[in-house]
Structure formats: C-alpha cells, structure tokens
Amino acid sequence: MEKLTPQEEDAMMAVWKAGEGNVKVFLELMDEPRPPYTTLASTIKNLERKGMLRSKLVGNAYLYTPAMTEEEYKKTFMNGVVKNYFDNSYKELVNFFVEQKKLSPEELQEIIDMIEGKK
C-alpha cells in the first residue's frame, strides 16, 4: 500500500465518517480549516488512483466508498511503522513511548492488564 499524505489521511477520515458520499459531503465532515473544494476533489481522485476509494457514477456525480476500512488502514500503517522504525518489535515501540514520557506507569499497567485479559 502506498503511504498516504497528511492531506490524504484527512480526506480518508471524512470518507470513513461518511461511509459513502461525494466531495461536498466529505468537505462538510472535515475539520476547520477545510481545504478548497477543488483541492479535496483532486485528493479524492488521488485516493481512488491509489486504490483507497471506489467510485460509481450516479447521475452526473461520482459517489465514493472506502476500499479499505479505517481499522485495516491502521493495522497496515502501524505494522509498517513498527517494521521500519522499531526493528519489527512492538516491545521497542512501547519502550519508545515510555522513554519519551508519553506513557505513564498507570497506562502501562492498563496495557499489561489488557494483555493478560483482565480488562
């Protein structure tokens, strides 16, 4: 899967929220500051080219649907991050957040509890 730009990820978030729609629908779901309509339309076409969206012509407008769920994207993206930046080790990923003080001891305990099936 080709890596998405931040602009493409923002557009995909709107698409996932909508489930199906046209550029106008997606634009309304985006956070401020919203991109210009034409910019979003170009981004949507790029996402279709990358295989992230499917389209169908309804009347004189295209309706777009995601070709991948948000969960599938997260899984693929995170697997790539772990592989490329953390030597394919989730332990190293967690260690990074601990060292950066982004993960508190309480949060770490919650993760341990989830792994052990306590929550």
CSV table of N, CA and C in Angstrom, one decimal:
chain,number,residue,atom,x,y,z
A,1,MET,N,0.8,-1.2,0.0
A,1,MET,CA,0.0,0.0,0.0
A,1,MET,C,0.9,1.2,0.0
A,2,GLU,N,0.5,2.2,-0.8
A,2,GLU,CA,1.3,3.4,-0.9
A,2,GLU,C,1.0,4.3,0.3
A,3,LYS,N,2.0,4.9,0.8
A,3,LYS,CA,1.8,5.8,2.0
A,3,LYS,C,0.9,7.0,1.6
A,4,LEU,N,0.0,7.3,2.5
A,4,LEU,CA,-0.9,8.5,2.3
A,4,LEU,C,-0.2,9.7,2.9
A,5,THR,N,-0.5,10.8,2.2
A,5,THR,CA,0.0,12.1,2.7
A,5,THR,C,-1.0,12.6,3.9
A,6,PRO,N,-0.5,13.5,4.7
A,6,PRO,CA,-1.5,14.0,5.7
A,6,PRO,C,-2.8,14.5,5.2
A,7,GLN,N,-2.7,15.2,4.0
A,7,GLN,CA,-3.9,15.7,3.3
A,7,GLN,C,-4.8,14.5,2.9
A,8,GLU,N,-4.2,13.5,2.4
A,8,GLU,CA,-5.0,12.3,2.0
A,8,GLU,C,-5.6,11.6,3.3
A,9,GLU,N,-4.8,11.5,4.3
A,9,GLU,CA,-5.4,10.9,5.6
A,9,GLU,C,-6.5,11.7,6.1
A,10,ASP,N,-6.5,13.0,6.1
A,10,ASP,CA,-7.6,13.9,6.5
A,10,ASP,C,-8.8,13.6,5.6
A,11,ALA,N,-8.6,13.5,4.3
A,11,ALA,CA,-9.7,13.2,3.4
A,11,ALA,C,-10.3,11.8,3.7
A,12,MET,N,-9.5,10.8,4.0
A,12,MET,CA,-10.0,9.5,4.3
A,12,MET,C,-10.7,9.4,5.6
A,13,MET,N,-10.3,10.2,6.6
A,13,MET,CA,-11.1,10.3,7.8
A,13,MET,C,-12.5,10.7,7.5
A,14,ALA,N,-12.7,11.7,6.7
A,14,ALA,CA,-14.0,12.2,6.3
A,14,ALA,C,-14.8,11.1,5.5
A,15,VAL,N,-14.1,10.4,4.7
A,15,VAL,CA,-14.8,9.3,3.9
A,15,VAL,C,-15.2,8.2,4.8
A,16,TRP,N,-14.4,7.8,5.8
A,16,TRP,CA,-14.8,6.8,6.7
A,16,TRP,C,-15.9,7.2,7.6
A,17,LYS,N,-16.0,8.5,8.0
A,17,LYS,CA,-17.1,9.1,8.7
A,17,LYS,C,-18.4,8.9,7.9
A,18,ALA,N,-18.3,9.3,6.7
A,18,ALA,CA,-19.5,9.3,5.8
A,18,ALA,C,-19.9,7.9,5.4
A,19,GLY,N,-18.9,7.1,5.1
A,19,GLY,CA,-19.2,5.7,4.6
A,19,GLY,C,-19.4,5.7,3.1
A,20,GLU,N,-20.1,6.7,2.6
A,20,GLU,CA,-20.3,6.9,1.2
A,20,GLU,C,-20.7,8.3,0.9
A,21,GLY,N,-20.2,8.9,-0.2
A,21,GLY,CA,-20.6,10.2,-0.4
A,21,GLY,C,-19.9,10.8,-1.6
A,22,ASN,N,-20.1,12.1,-1.8
A,22,ASN,CA,-19.4,12.9,-2.8
A,22,ASN,C,-18.5,13.9,-2.2
A,23,VAL,N,-17.8,14.6,-3.0
A,23,VAL,CA,-16.8,15.5,-2.4
A,23,VAL,C,-17.4,16.5,-1.5
A,24,LYS,N,-18.6,17.0,-1.8
A,24,LYS,CA,-19.3,18.0,-1.0
A,24,LYS,C,-19.6,17.4,0.4
A,25,VAL,N,-20.0,16.2,0.5
A,25,VAL,CA,-20.3,15.5,1.8
A,25,VAL,C,-19.0,15.4,2.6
A,26,PHE,N,-18.0,15.0,1.9
A,26,PHE,CA,-16.7,14.8,2.7
A,26,PHE,C,-16.2,16.2,3.2
A,27,LEU,N,-16.3,17.2,2.4
A,27,LEU,CA,-15.8,18.5,2.8
A,27,LEU,C,-16.6,19.0,4.0
A,28,GLU,N,-17.9,18.8,4.1
A,28,GLU,CA,-18.6,19.2,5.3
A,28,GLU,C,-18.2,18.4,6.5
A,29,LEU,N,-17.7,17.2,6.4
A,29,LEU,CA,-17.3,16.4,7.6
A,29,LEU,C,-15.9,16.7,8.0
A,30,MET,N,-15.1,17.5,7.3
A,30,MET,CA,-13.7,17.8,7.6
A,30,MET,C,-13.7,18.9,8.7
A,31,ASP,N,-12.6,18.9,9.5
A,31,ASP,CA,-12.3,19.9,10.5
A,31,ASP,C,-11.8,21.2,9.8
A,32,GLU,N,-12.1,22.3,10.5
A,32,GLU,CA,-11.5,23.6,10.0
A,32,GLU,C,-10.0,23.6,10.3
A,33,PRO,N,-9.2,24.2,9.5
A,33,PRO,CA,-9.6,24.9,8.2
A,33,PRO,C,-9.8,23.8,7.1
A,34,ARG,N,-10.9,23.9,6.4
A,34,ARG,CA,-11.2,22.9,5.3
A,34,ARG,C,-10.4,23.3,4.1
A,35,PRO,N,-10.0,22.3,3.3
A,35,PRO,CA,-9.3,22.7,2.0
A,35,PRO,C,-10.4,23.2,1.0
A,36,PRO,N,-9.9,23.9,0.0
A,36,PRO,CA,-10.8,24.3,-1.1
A,36,PRO,C,-11.4,23.0,-1.7
A,37,TYR,N,-12.6,23.2,-2.2
A,37,TYR,CA,-13.4,22.1,-2.9
A,37,TYR,C,-12.5,21.4,-3.9
A,38,THR,N,-11.9,22.2,-4.8
A,38,THR,CA,-11.1,21.6,-5.9
A,38,THR,C,-9.9,20.9,-5.4
A,39,THR,N,-9.3,21.3,-4.3
A,39,THR,CA,-8.2,20.6,-3.7
A,39,THR,C,-8.6,19.2,-3.2
A,40,LEU,N,-9.8,19.2,-2.5
A,40,LEU,CA,-10.3,18.0,-2.0
A,40,LEU,C,-10.7,17.0,-3.1
A,41,ALA,N,-11.3,17.6,-4.2
A,41,ALA,CA,-11.6,16.8,-5.3
A,41,ALA,C,-10.4,16.1,-5.9
A,42,SER,N,-9.3,16.8,-6.0
A,42,SER,CA,-8.0,16.2,-6.5
A,42,SER,C,-7.5,15.2,-5.6
A,43,THR,N,-7.6,15.4,-4.3
A,43,THR,CA,-7.1,14.5,-3.3
A,43,THR,C,-8.0,13.2,-3.4
A,44,ILE,N,-9.3,13.3,-3.5
A,44,ILE,CA,-10.2,12.2,-3.7
A,44,ILE,C,-9.8,11.3,-4.9
A,45,LYS,N,-9.5,12.0,-6.0
A,45,LYS,CA,-9.1,11.3,-7.2
A,45,LYS,C,-7.8,10.6,-7.0
A,46,ASN,N,-6.8,11.2,-6.3
A,46,ASN,CA,-5.6,10.5,-6.0
A,46,ASN,C,-5.8,9.3,-5.1
A,47,LEU,N,-6.7,9.4,-4.1
A,47,LEU,CA,-7.0,8.3,-3.3
A,47,LEU,C,-7.7,7.1,-4.1
A,48,GLU,N,-8.5,7.5,-5.1
A,48,GLU,CA,-9.1,6.4,-5.9
A,48,GLU,C,-8.0,5.8,-6.7
A,49,ARG,N,-7.0,6.6,-7.3
A,49,ARG,CA,-5.9,6.0,-8.0
A,49,ARG,C,-5.0,5.1,-7.2
A,50,LYS,N,-4.9,5.4,-5.9
A,50,LYS,CA,-4.1,4.6,-5.0
A,50,LYS,C,-4.8,3.4,-4.5
A,51,GLY,N,-6.1,3.3,-4.9
A,51,GLY,CA,-6.9,2.1,-4.5
A,51,GLY,C,-7.5,2.2,-3.2
A,52,MET,N,-7.5,3.4,-2.6
A,52,MET,CA,-8.2,3.6,-1.3
A,52,MET,C,-9.7,3.8,-1.4
A,53,LEU,N,-10.1,4.2,-2.6
A,53,LEU,CA,-11.6,4.5,-2.8
A,53,LEU,C,-12.1,3.8,-4.0
A,54,ARG,N,-13.4,3.5,-4.0
A,54,ARG,CA,-14.1,3.0,-5.2
A,54,ARG,C,-15.1,4.1,-5.6
A,55,SER,N,-15.4,4.2,-6.8
A,55,SER,CA,-16.3,5.2,-7.3
A,55,SER,C,-17.4,4.6,-8.2
A,56,LYS,N,-18.5,5.3,-8.2
A,56,LYS,CA,-19.6,4.9,-9.2
A,56,LYS,C,-20.3,6.2,-9.6
A,57,LEU,N,-20.6,6.3,-10.9
A,57,LEU,CA,-21.3,7.4,-11.4
A,57,LEU,C,-22.7,7.3,-11.1
A,58,VAL,N,-23.3,8.3,-10.4
A,58,VAL,CA,-24.7,8.3,-10.2
A,58,VAL,C,-25.2,9.6,-10.7
A,59,GLY,N,-26.0,9.6,-11.8
A,59,GLY,CA,-26.4,10.8,-12.5
A,59,GLY,C,-25.2,11.4,-13.1
A,60,ASN,N,-24.9,12.7,-12.7
A,60,ASN,CA,-23.7,13.3,-13.2
A,60,ASN,C,-22.7,13.6,-12.1
A,61,ALA,N,-22.8,12.8,-11.0
A,61,ALA,CA,-21.8,13.0,-9.9
A,61,ALA,C,-21.3,11.6,-9.5
A,62,TYR,N,-20.1,11.6,-9.0
A,62,TYR,CA,-19.5,10.3,-8.5
A,62,TYR,C,-19.7,10.2,-7.0
A,63,LEU,N,-20.1,9.0,-6.7
A,63,LEU,CA,-20.2,8.6,-5.3
A,63,LEU,C,-19.0,7.7,-4.9
A,64,TYR,N,-18.4,8.0,-3.8
A,64,TYR,CA,-17.2,7.3,-3.4
A,64,TYR,C,-17.4,6.5,-2.1
A,65,THR,N,-16.8,5.3,-2.1
A,65,THR,CA,-16.9,4.5,-0.9
A,65,THR,C,-15.4,4.0,-0.6
A,66,PRO,N,-15.1,3.8,0.7
A,66,PRO,CA,-13.8,3.3,1.0
A,66,PRO,C,-13.5,1.9,0.5
A,67,ALA,N,-12.4,1.7,0.0
A,67,ALA,CA,-12.0,0.3,-0.4
A,67,ALA,C,-11.3,-0.4,0.7
A,68,MET,N,-11.1,0.3,1.8
A,68,MET,CA,-10.4,-0.3,3.0
A,68,MET,C,-11.0,0.3,4.2
A,69,THR,N,-11.2,-0.4,5.3
A,69,THR,CA,-11.8,0.1,6.5
A,69,THR,C,-10.7,0.9,7.2
A,70,GLU,N,-11.2,1.8,8.1
A,70,GLU,CA,-10.2,2.5,8.9
A,70,GLU,C,-9.3,1.6,9.8
A,71,GLU,N,-9.9,0.5,10.3
A,71,GLU,CA,-9.2,-0.5,11.1
A,71,GLU,C,-8.1,-1.1,10.2
A,72,GLU,N,-8.4,-1.5,9.0
A,72,GLU,CA,-7.5,-2.2,8.1
A,72,GLU,C,-6.3,-1.2,7.8
A,73,TYR,N,-6.6,0.1,7.6
A,73,TYR,CA,-5.6,1.1,7.4
A,73,TYR,C,-4.7,1.2,8.6
A,74,LYS,N,-5.3,1.3,9.8
A,74,LYS,CA,-4.5,1.5,11.0
A,74,LYS,C,-3.5,0.3,11.2
A,75,LYS,N,-4.1,-0.9,10.9
A,75,LYS,CA,-3.3,-2.1,11.1
A,75,LYS,C,-2.1,-2.1,10.1
A,76,THR,N,-2.4,-1.8,8.9
A,76,THR,CA,-1.3,-1.8,7.8
A,76,THR,C,-0.3,-0.7,8.2
A,77,PHE,N,-0.8,0.5,8.5
A,77,PHE,CA,0.1,1.6,8.8
A,77,PHE,C,1.0,1.3,10.0
A,78,MET,N,0.4,0.8,11.1
A,78,MET,CA,1.2,0.6,12.3
A,78,MET,C,2.2,-0.6,12.1
A,79,ASN,N,1.8,-1.6,11.4
A,79,ASN,CA,2.7,-2.7,11.1
A,79,ASN,C,4.0,-2.1,10.3
A,80,GLY,N,3.7,-1.2,9.4
A,80,GLY,CA,4.8,-0.5,8.7
A,80,GLY,C,5.7,0.3,9.6
A,81,VAL,N,5.1,1.1,10.5
A,81,VAL,CA,5.8,1.9,11.5
A,81,VAL,C,6.7,1.0,12.4
A,82,VAL,N,6.1,-0.1,12.9
A,82,VAL,CA,6.9,-1.0,13.8
A,82,VAL,C,8.0,-1.6,13.0
A,83,LYS,N,7.7,-2.1,11.8
A,83,LYS,CA,8.8,-2.7,11.0
A,83,LYS,C,9.9,-1.7,10.6
A,84,ASN,N,9.5,-0.5,10.2
A,84,ASN,CA,10.5,0.4,9.7
A,84,ASN,C,11.3,1.2,10.7
A,85,TYR,N,10.6,1.4,11.9
A,85,TYR,CA,11.2,2.3,12.9
A,85,TYR,C,11.6,1.6,14.2
A,86,PHE,N,11.0,0.4,14.4
A,86,PHE,CA,11.3,-0.2,15.7
A,86,PHE,C,11.8,-1.7,15.5
A,87,ASP,N,12.5,-1.9,14.4
A,87,ASP,CA,13.1,-3.2,14.2
A,87,ASP,C,12.1,-4.4,14.3
A,88,ASN,N,10.8,-4.1,13.9
A,88,ASN,CA,9.8,-5.1,13.9
A,88,ASN,C,9.4,-5.6,15.3
A,89,SER,N,9.6,-4.7,16.3
A,89,SER,CA,9.4,-5.1,17.7
A,89,SER,C,8.4,-4.1,18.4
A,90,TYR,N,7.3,-4.7,18.8
A,90,TYR,CA,6.3,-3.9,19.5
A,90,TYR,C,6.8,-3.5,20.9
A,91,LYS,N,7.7,-4.3,21.4
A,91,LYS,CA,8.3,-4.0,22.7
A,91,LYS,C,9.1,-2.7,22.6
A,92,GLU,N,9.8,-2.6,21.5
A,92,GLU,CA,10.6,-1.4,21.2
A,92,GLU,C,9.7,-0.2,21.0
A,93,LEU,N,8.6,-0.4,20.4
A,93,LEU,CA,7.6,0.7,20.2
A,93,LEU,C,7.1,1.2,21.6
A,94,VAL,N,6.7,0.3,22.5
A,94,VAL,CA,6.2,0.7,23.8
A,94,VAL,C,7.4,1.3,24.6
A,95,ASN,N,8.6,0.8,24.5
A,95,ASN,CA,9.7,1.4,25.2
A,95,ASN,C,10.0,2.8,24.7
A,96,PHE,N,9.8,3.1,23.4
A,96,PHE,CA,10.0,4.4,22.9
A,96,PHE,C,9.0,5.4,23.6
A,97,PHE,N,7.8,5.0,23.7
A,97,PHE,CA,6.8,5.9,24.4
A,97,PHE,C,7.1,6.0,25.9
A,98,VAL,N,7.6,5.0,26.5
A,98,VAL,CA,7.9,5.1,27.9
A,98,VAL,C,9.1,6.1,28.0
A,99,GLU,N,10.1,5.9,27.2
A,99,GLU,CA,11.3,6.8,27.3
A,99,GLU,C,11.0,8.3,27.0
A,100,GLN,N,10.0,8.5,26.1
A,100,GLN,CA,9.6,9.8,25.7
A,100,GLN,C,8.6,10.4,26.7
A,101,LYS,N,8.3,9.6,27.8
A,101,LYS,CA,7.4,10.0,28.8
A,101,LYS,C,6.0,10.3,28.3
A,102,LYS,N,5.6,9.5,27.3
A,102,LYS,CA,4.3,9.6,26.6
A,102,LYS,C,3.4,8.5,27.2
A,103,LEU,N,3.9,7.7,28.0
A,103,LEU,CA,3.1,6.5,28.6
A,103,LEU,C,3.4,6.5,30.1
A,104,SER,N,2.4,6.7,30.8
A,104,SER,CA,2.5,6.7,32.3
A,104,SER,C,2.6,5.3,32.8
A,105,PRO,N,3.0,5.1,34.1
A,105,PRO,CA,3.0,3.8,34.7
A,105,PRO,C,1.6,3.2,34.8
A,106,GLU,N,0.6,4.1,35.0
A,106,GLU,CA,-0.8,3.6,35.1
A,106,GLU,C,-1.2,3.1,33.7
A,107,GLU,N,-0.9,3.8,32.6
A,107,GLU,CA,-1.3,3.4,31.3
A,107,GLU,C,-0.5,2.1,30.9
A,108,LEU,N,0.7,2.0,31.3
A,108,LEU,CA,1.5,0.8,31.1
A,108,LEU,C,0.8,-0.4,31.8
A,109,GLN,N,0.4,-0.2,33.0
A,109,GLN,CA,-0.3,-1.2,33.8
A,109,GLN,C,-1.6,-1.6,33.1
A,110,GLU,N,-2.3,-0.6,32.5
A,110,GLU,CA,-3.6,-0.9,31.8
A,110,GLU,C,-3.3,-1.8,30.6
A,111,ILE,N,-2.2,-1.6,29.9
A,111,ILE,CA,-1.8,-2.4,28.7
A,111,ILE,C,-1.5,-3.8,29.2
A,112,ILE,N,-0.7,-3.9,30.3
A,112,ILE,CA,-0.4,-5.3,30.8
A,112,ILE,C,-1.7,-6.0,31.2
A,113,ASP,N,-2.6,-5.3,31.8
A,113,ASP,CA,-3.9,-5.9,32.2
A,113,ASP,C,-4.7,-6.3,30.9
A,114,MET,N,-4.7,-5.5,29.9
A,114,MET,CA,-5.3,-5.9,28.6
A,114,MET,C,-4.7,-7.2,28.0
A,115,ILE,N,-3.4,-7.2,28.1
A,115,ILE,CA,-2.7,-8.4,27.5
A,115,ILE,C,-3.0,-9.7,28.3
A,116,GLU,N,-3.1,-9.5,29.6
A,116,GLU,CA,-3.4,-10.6,30.5
A,116,GLU,C,-4.9,-10.9,30.5
A,117,GLY,N,-5.7,-10.1,29.8
A,117,GLY,CA,-7.1,-10.4,29.7
A,117,GLY,C,-7.9,-10.0,31.0
A,118,LYS,N,-7.4,-9.1,31.7
A,118,LYS,CA,-8.1,-8.6,32.9
A,118,LYS,C,-9.1,-7.5,32.6
A,119,LYS,N,-9.0,-6.9,31.5
A,119,LYS,CA,-9.9,-5.8,31.1
A,119,LYS,C,-10.6,-6.1,29.8
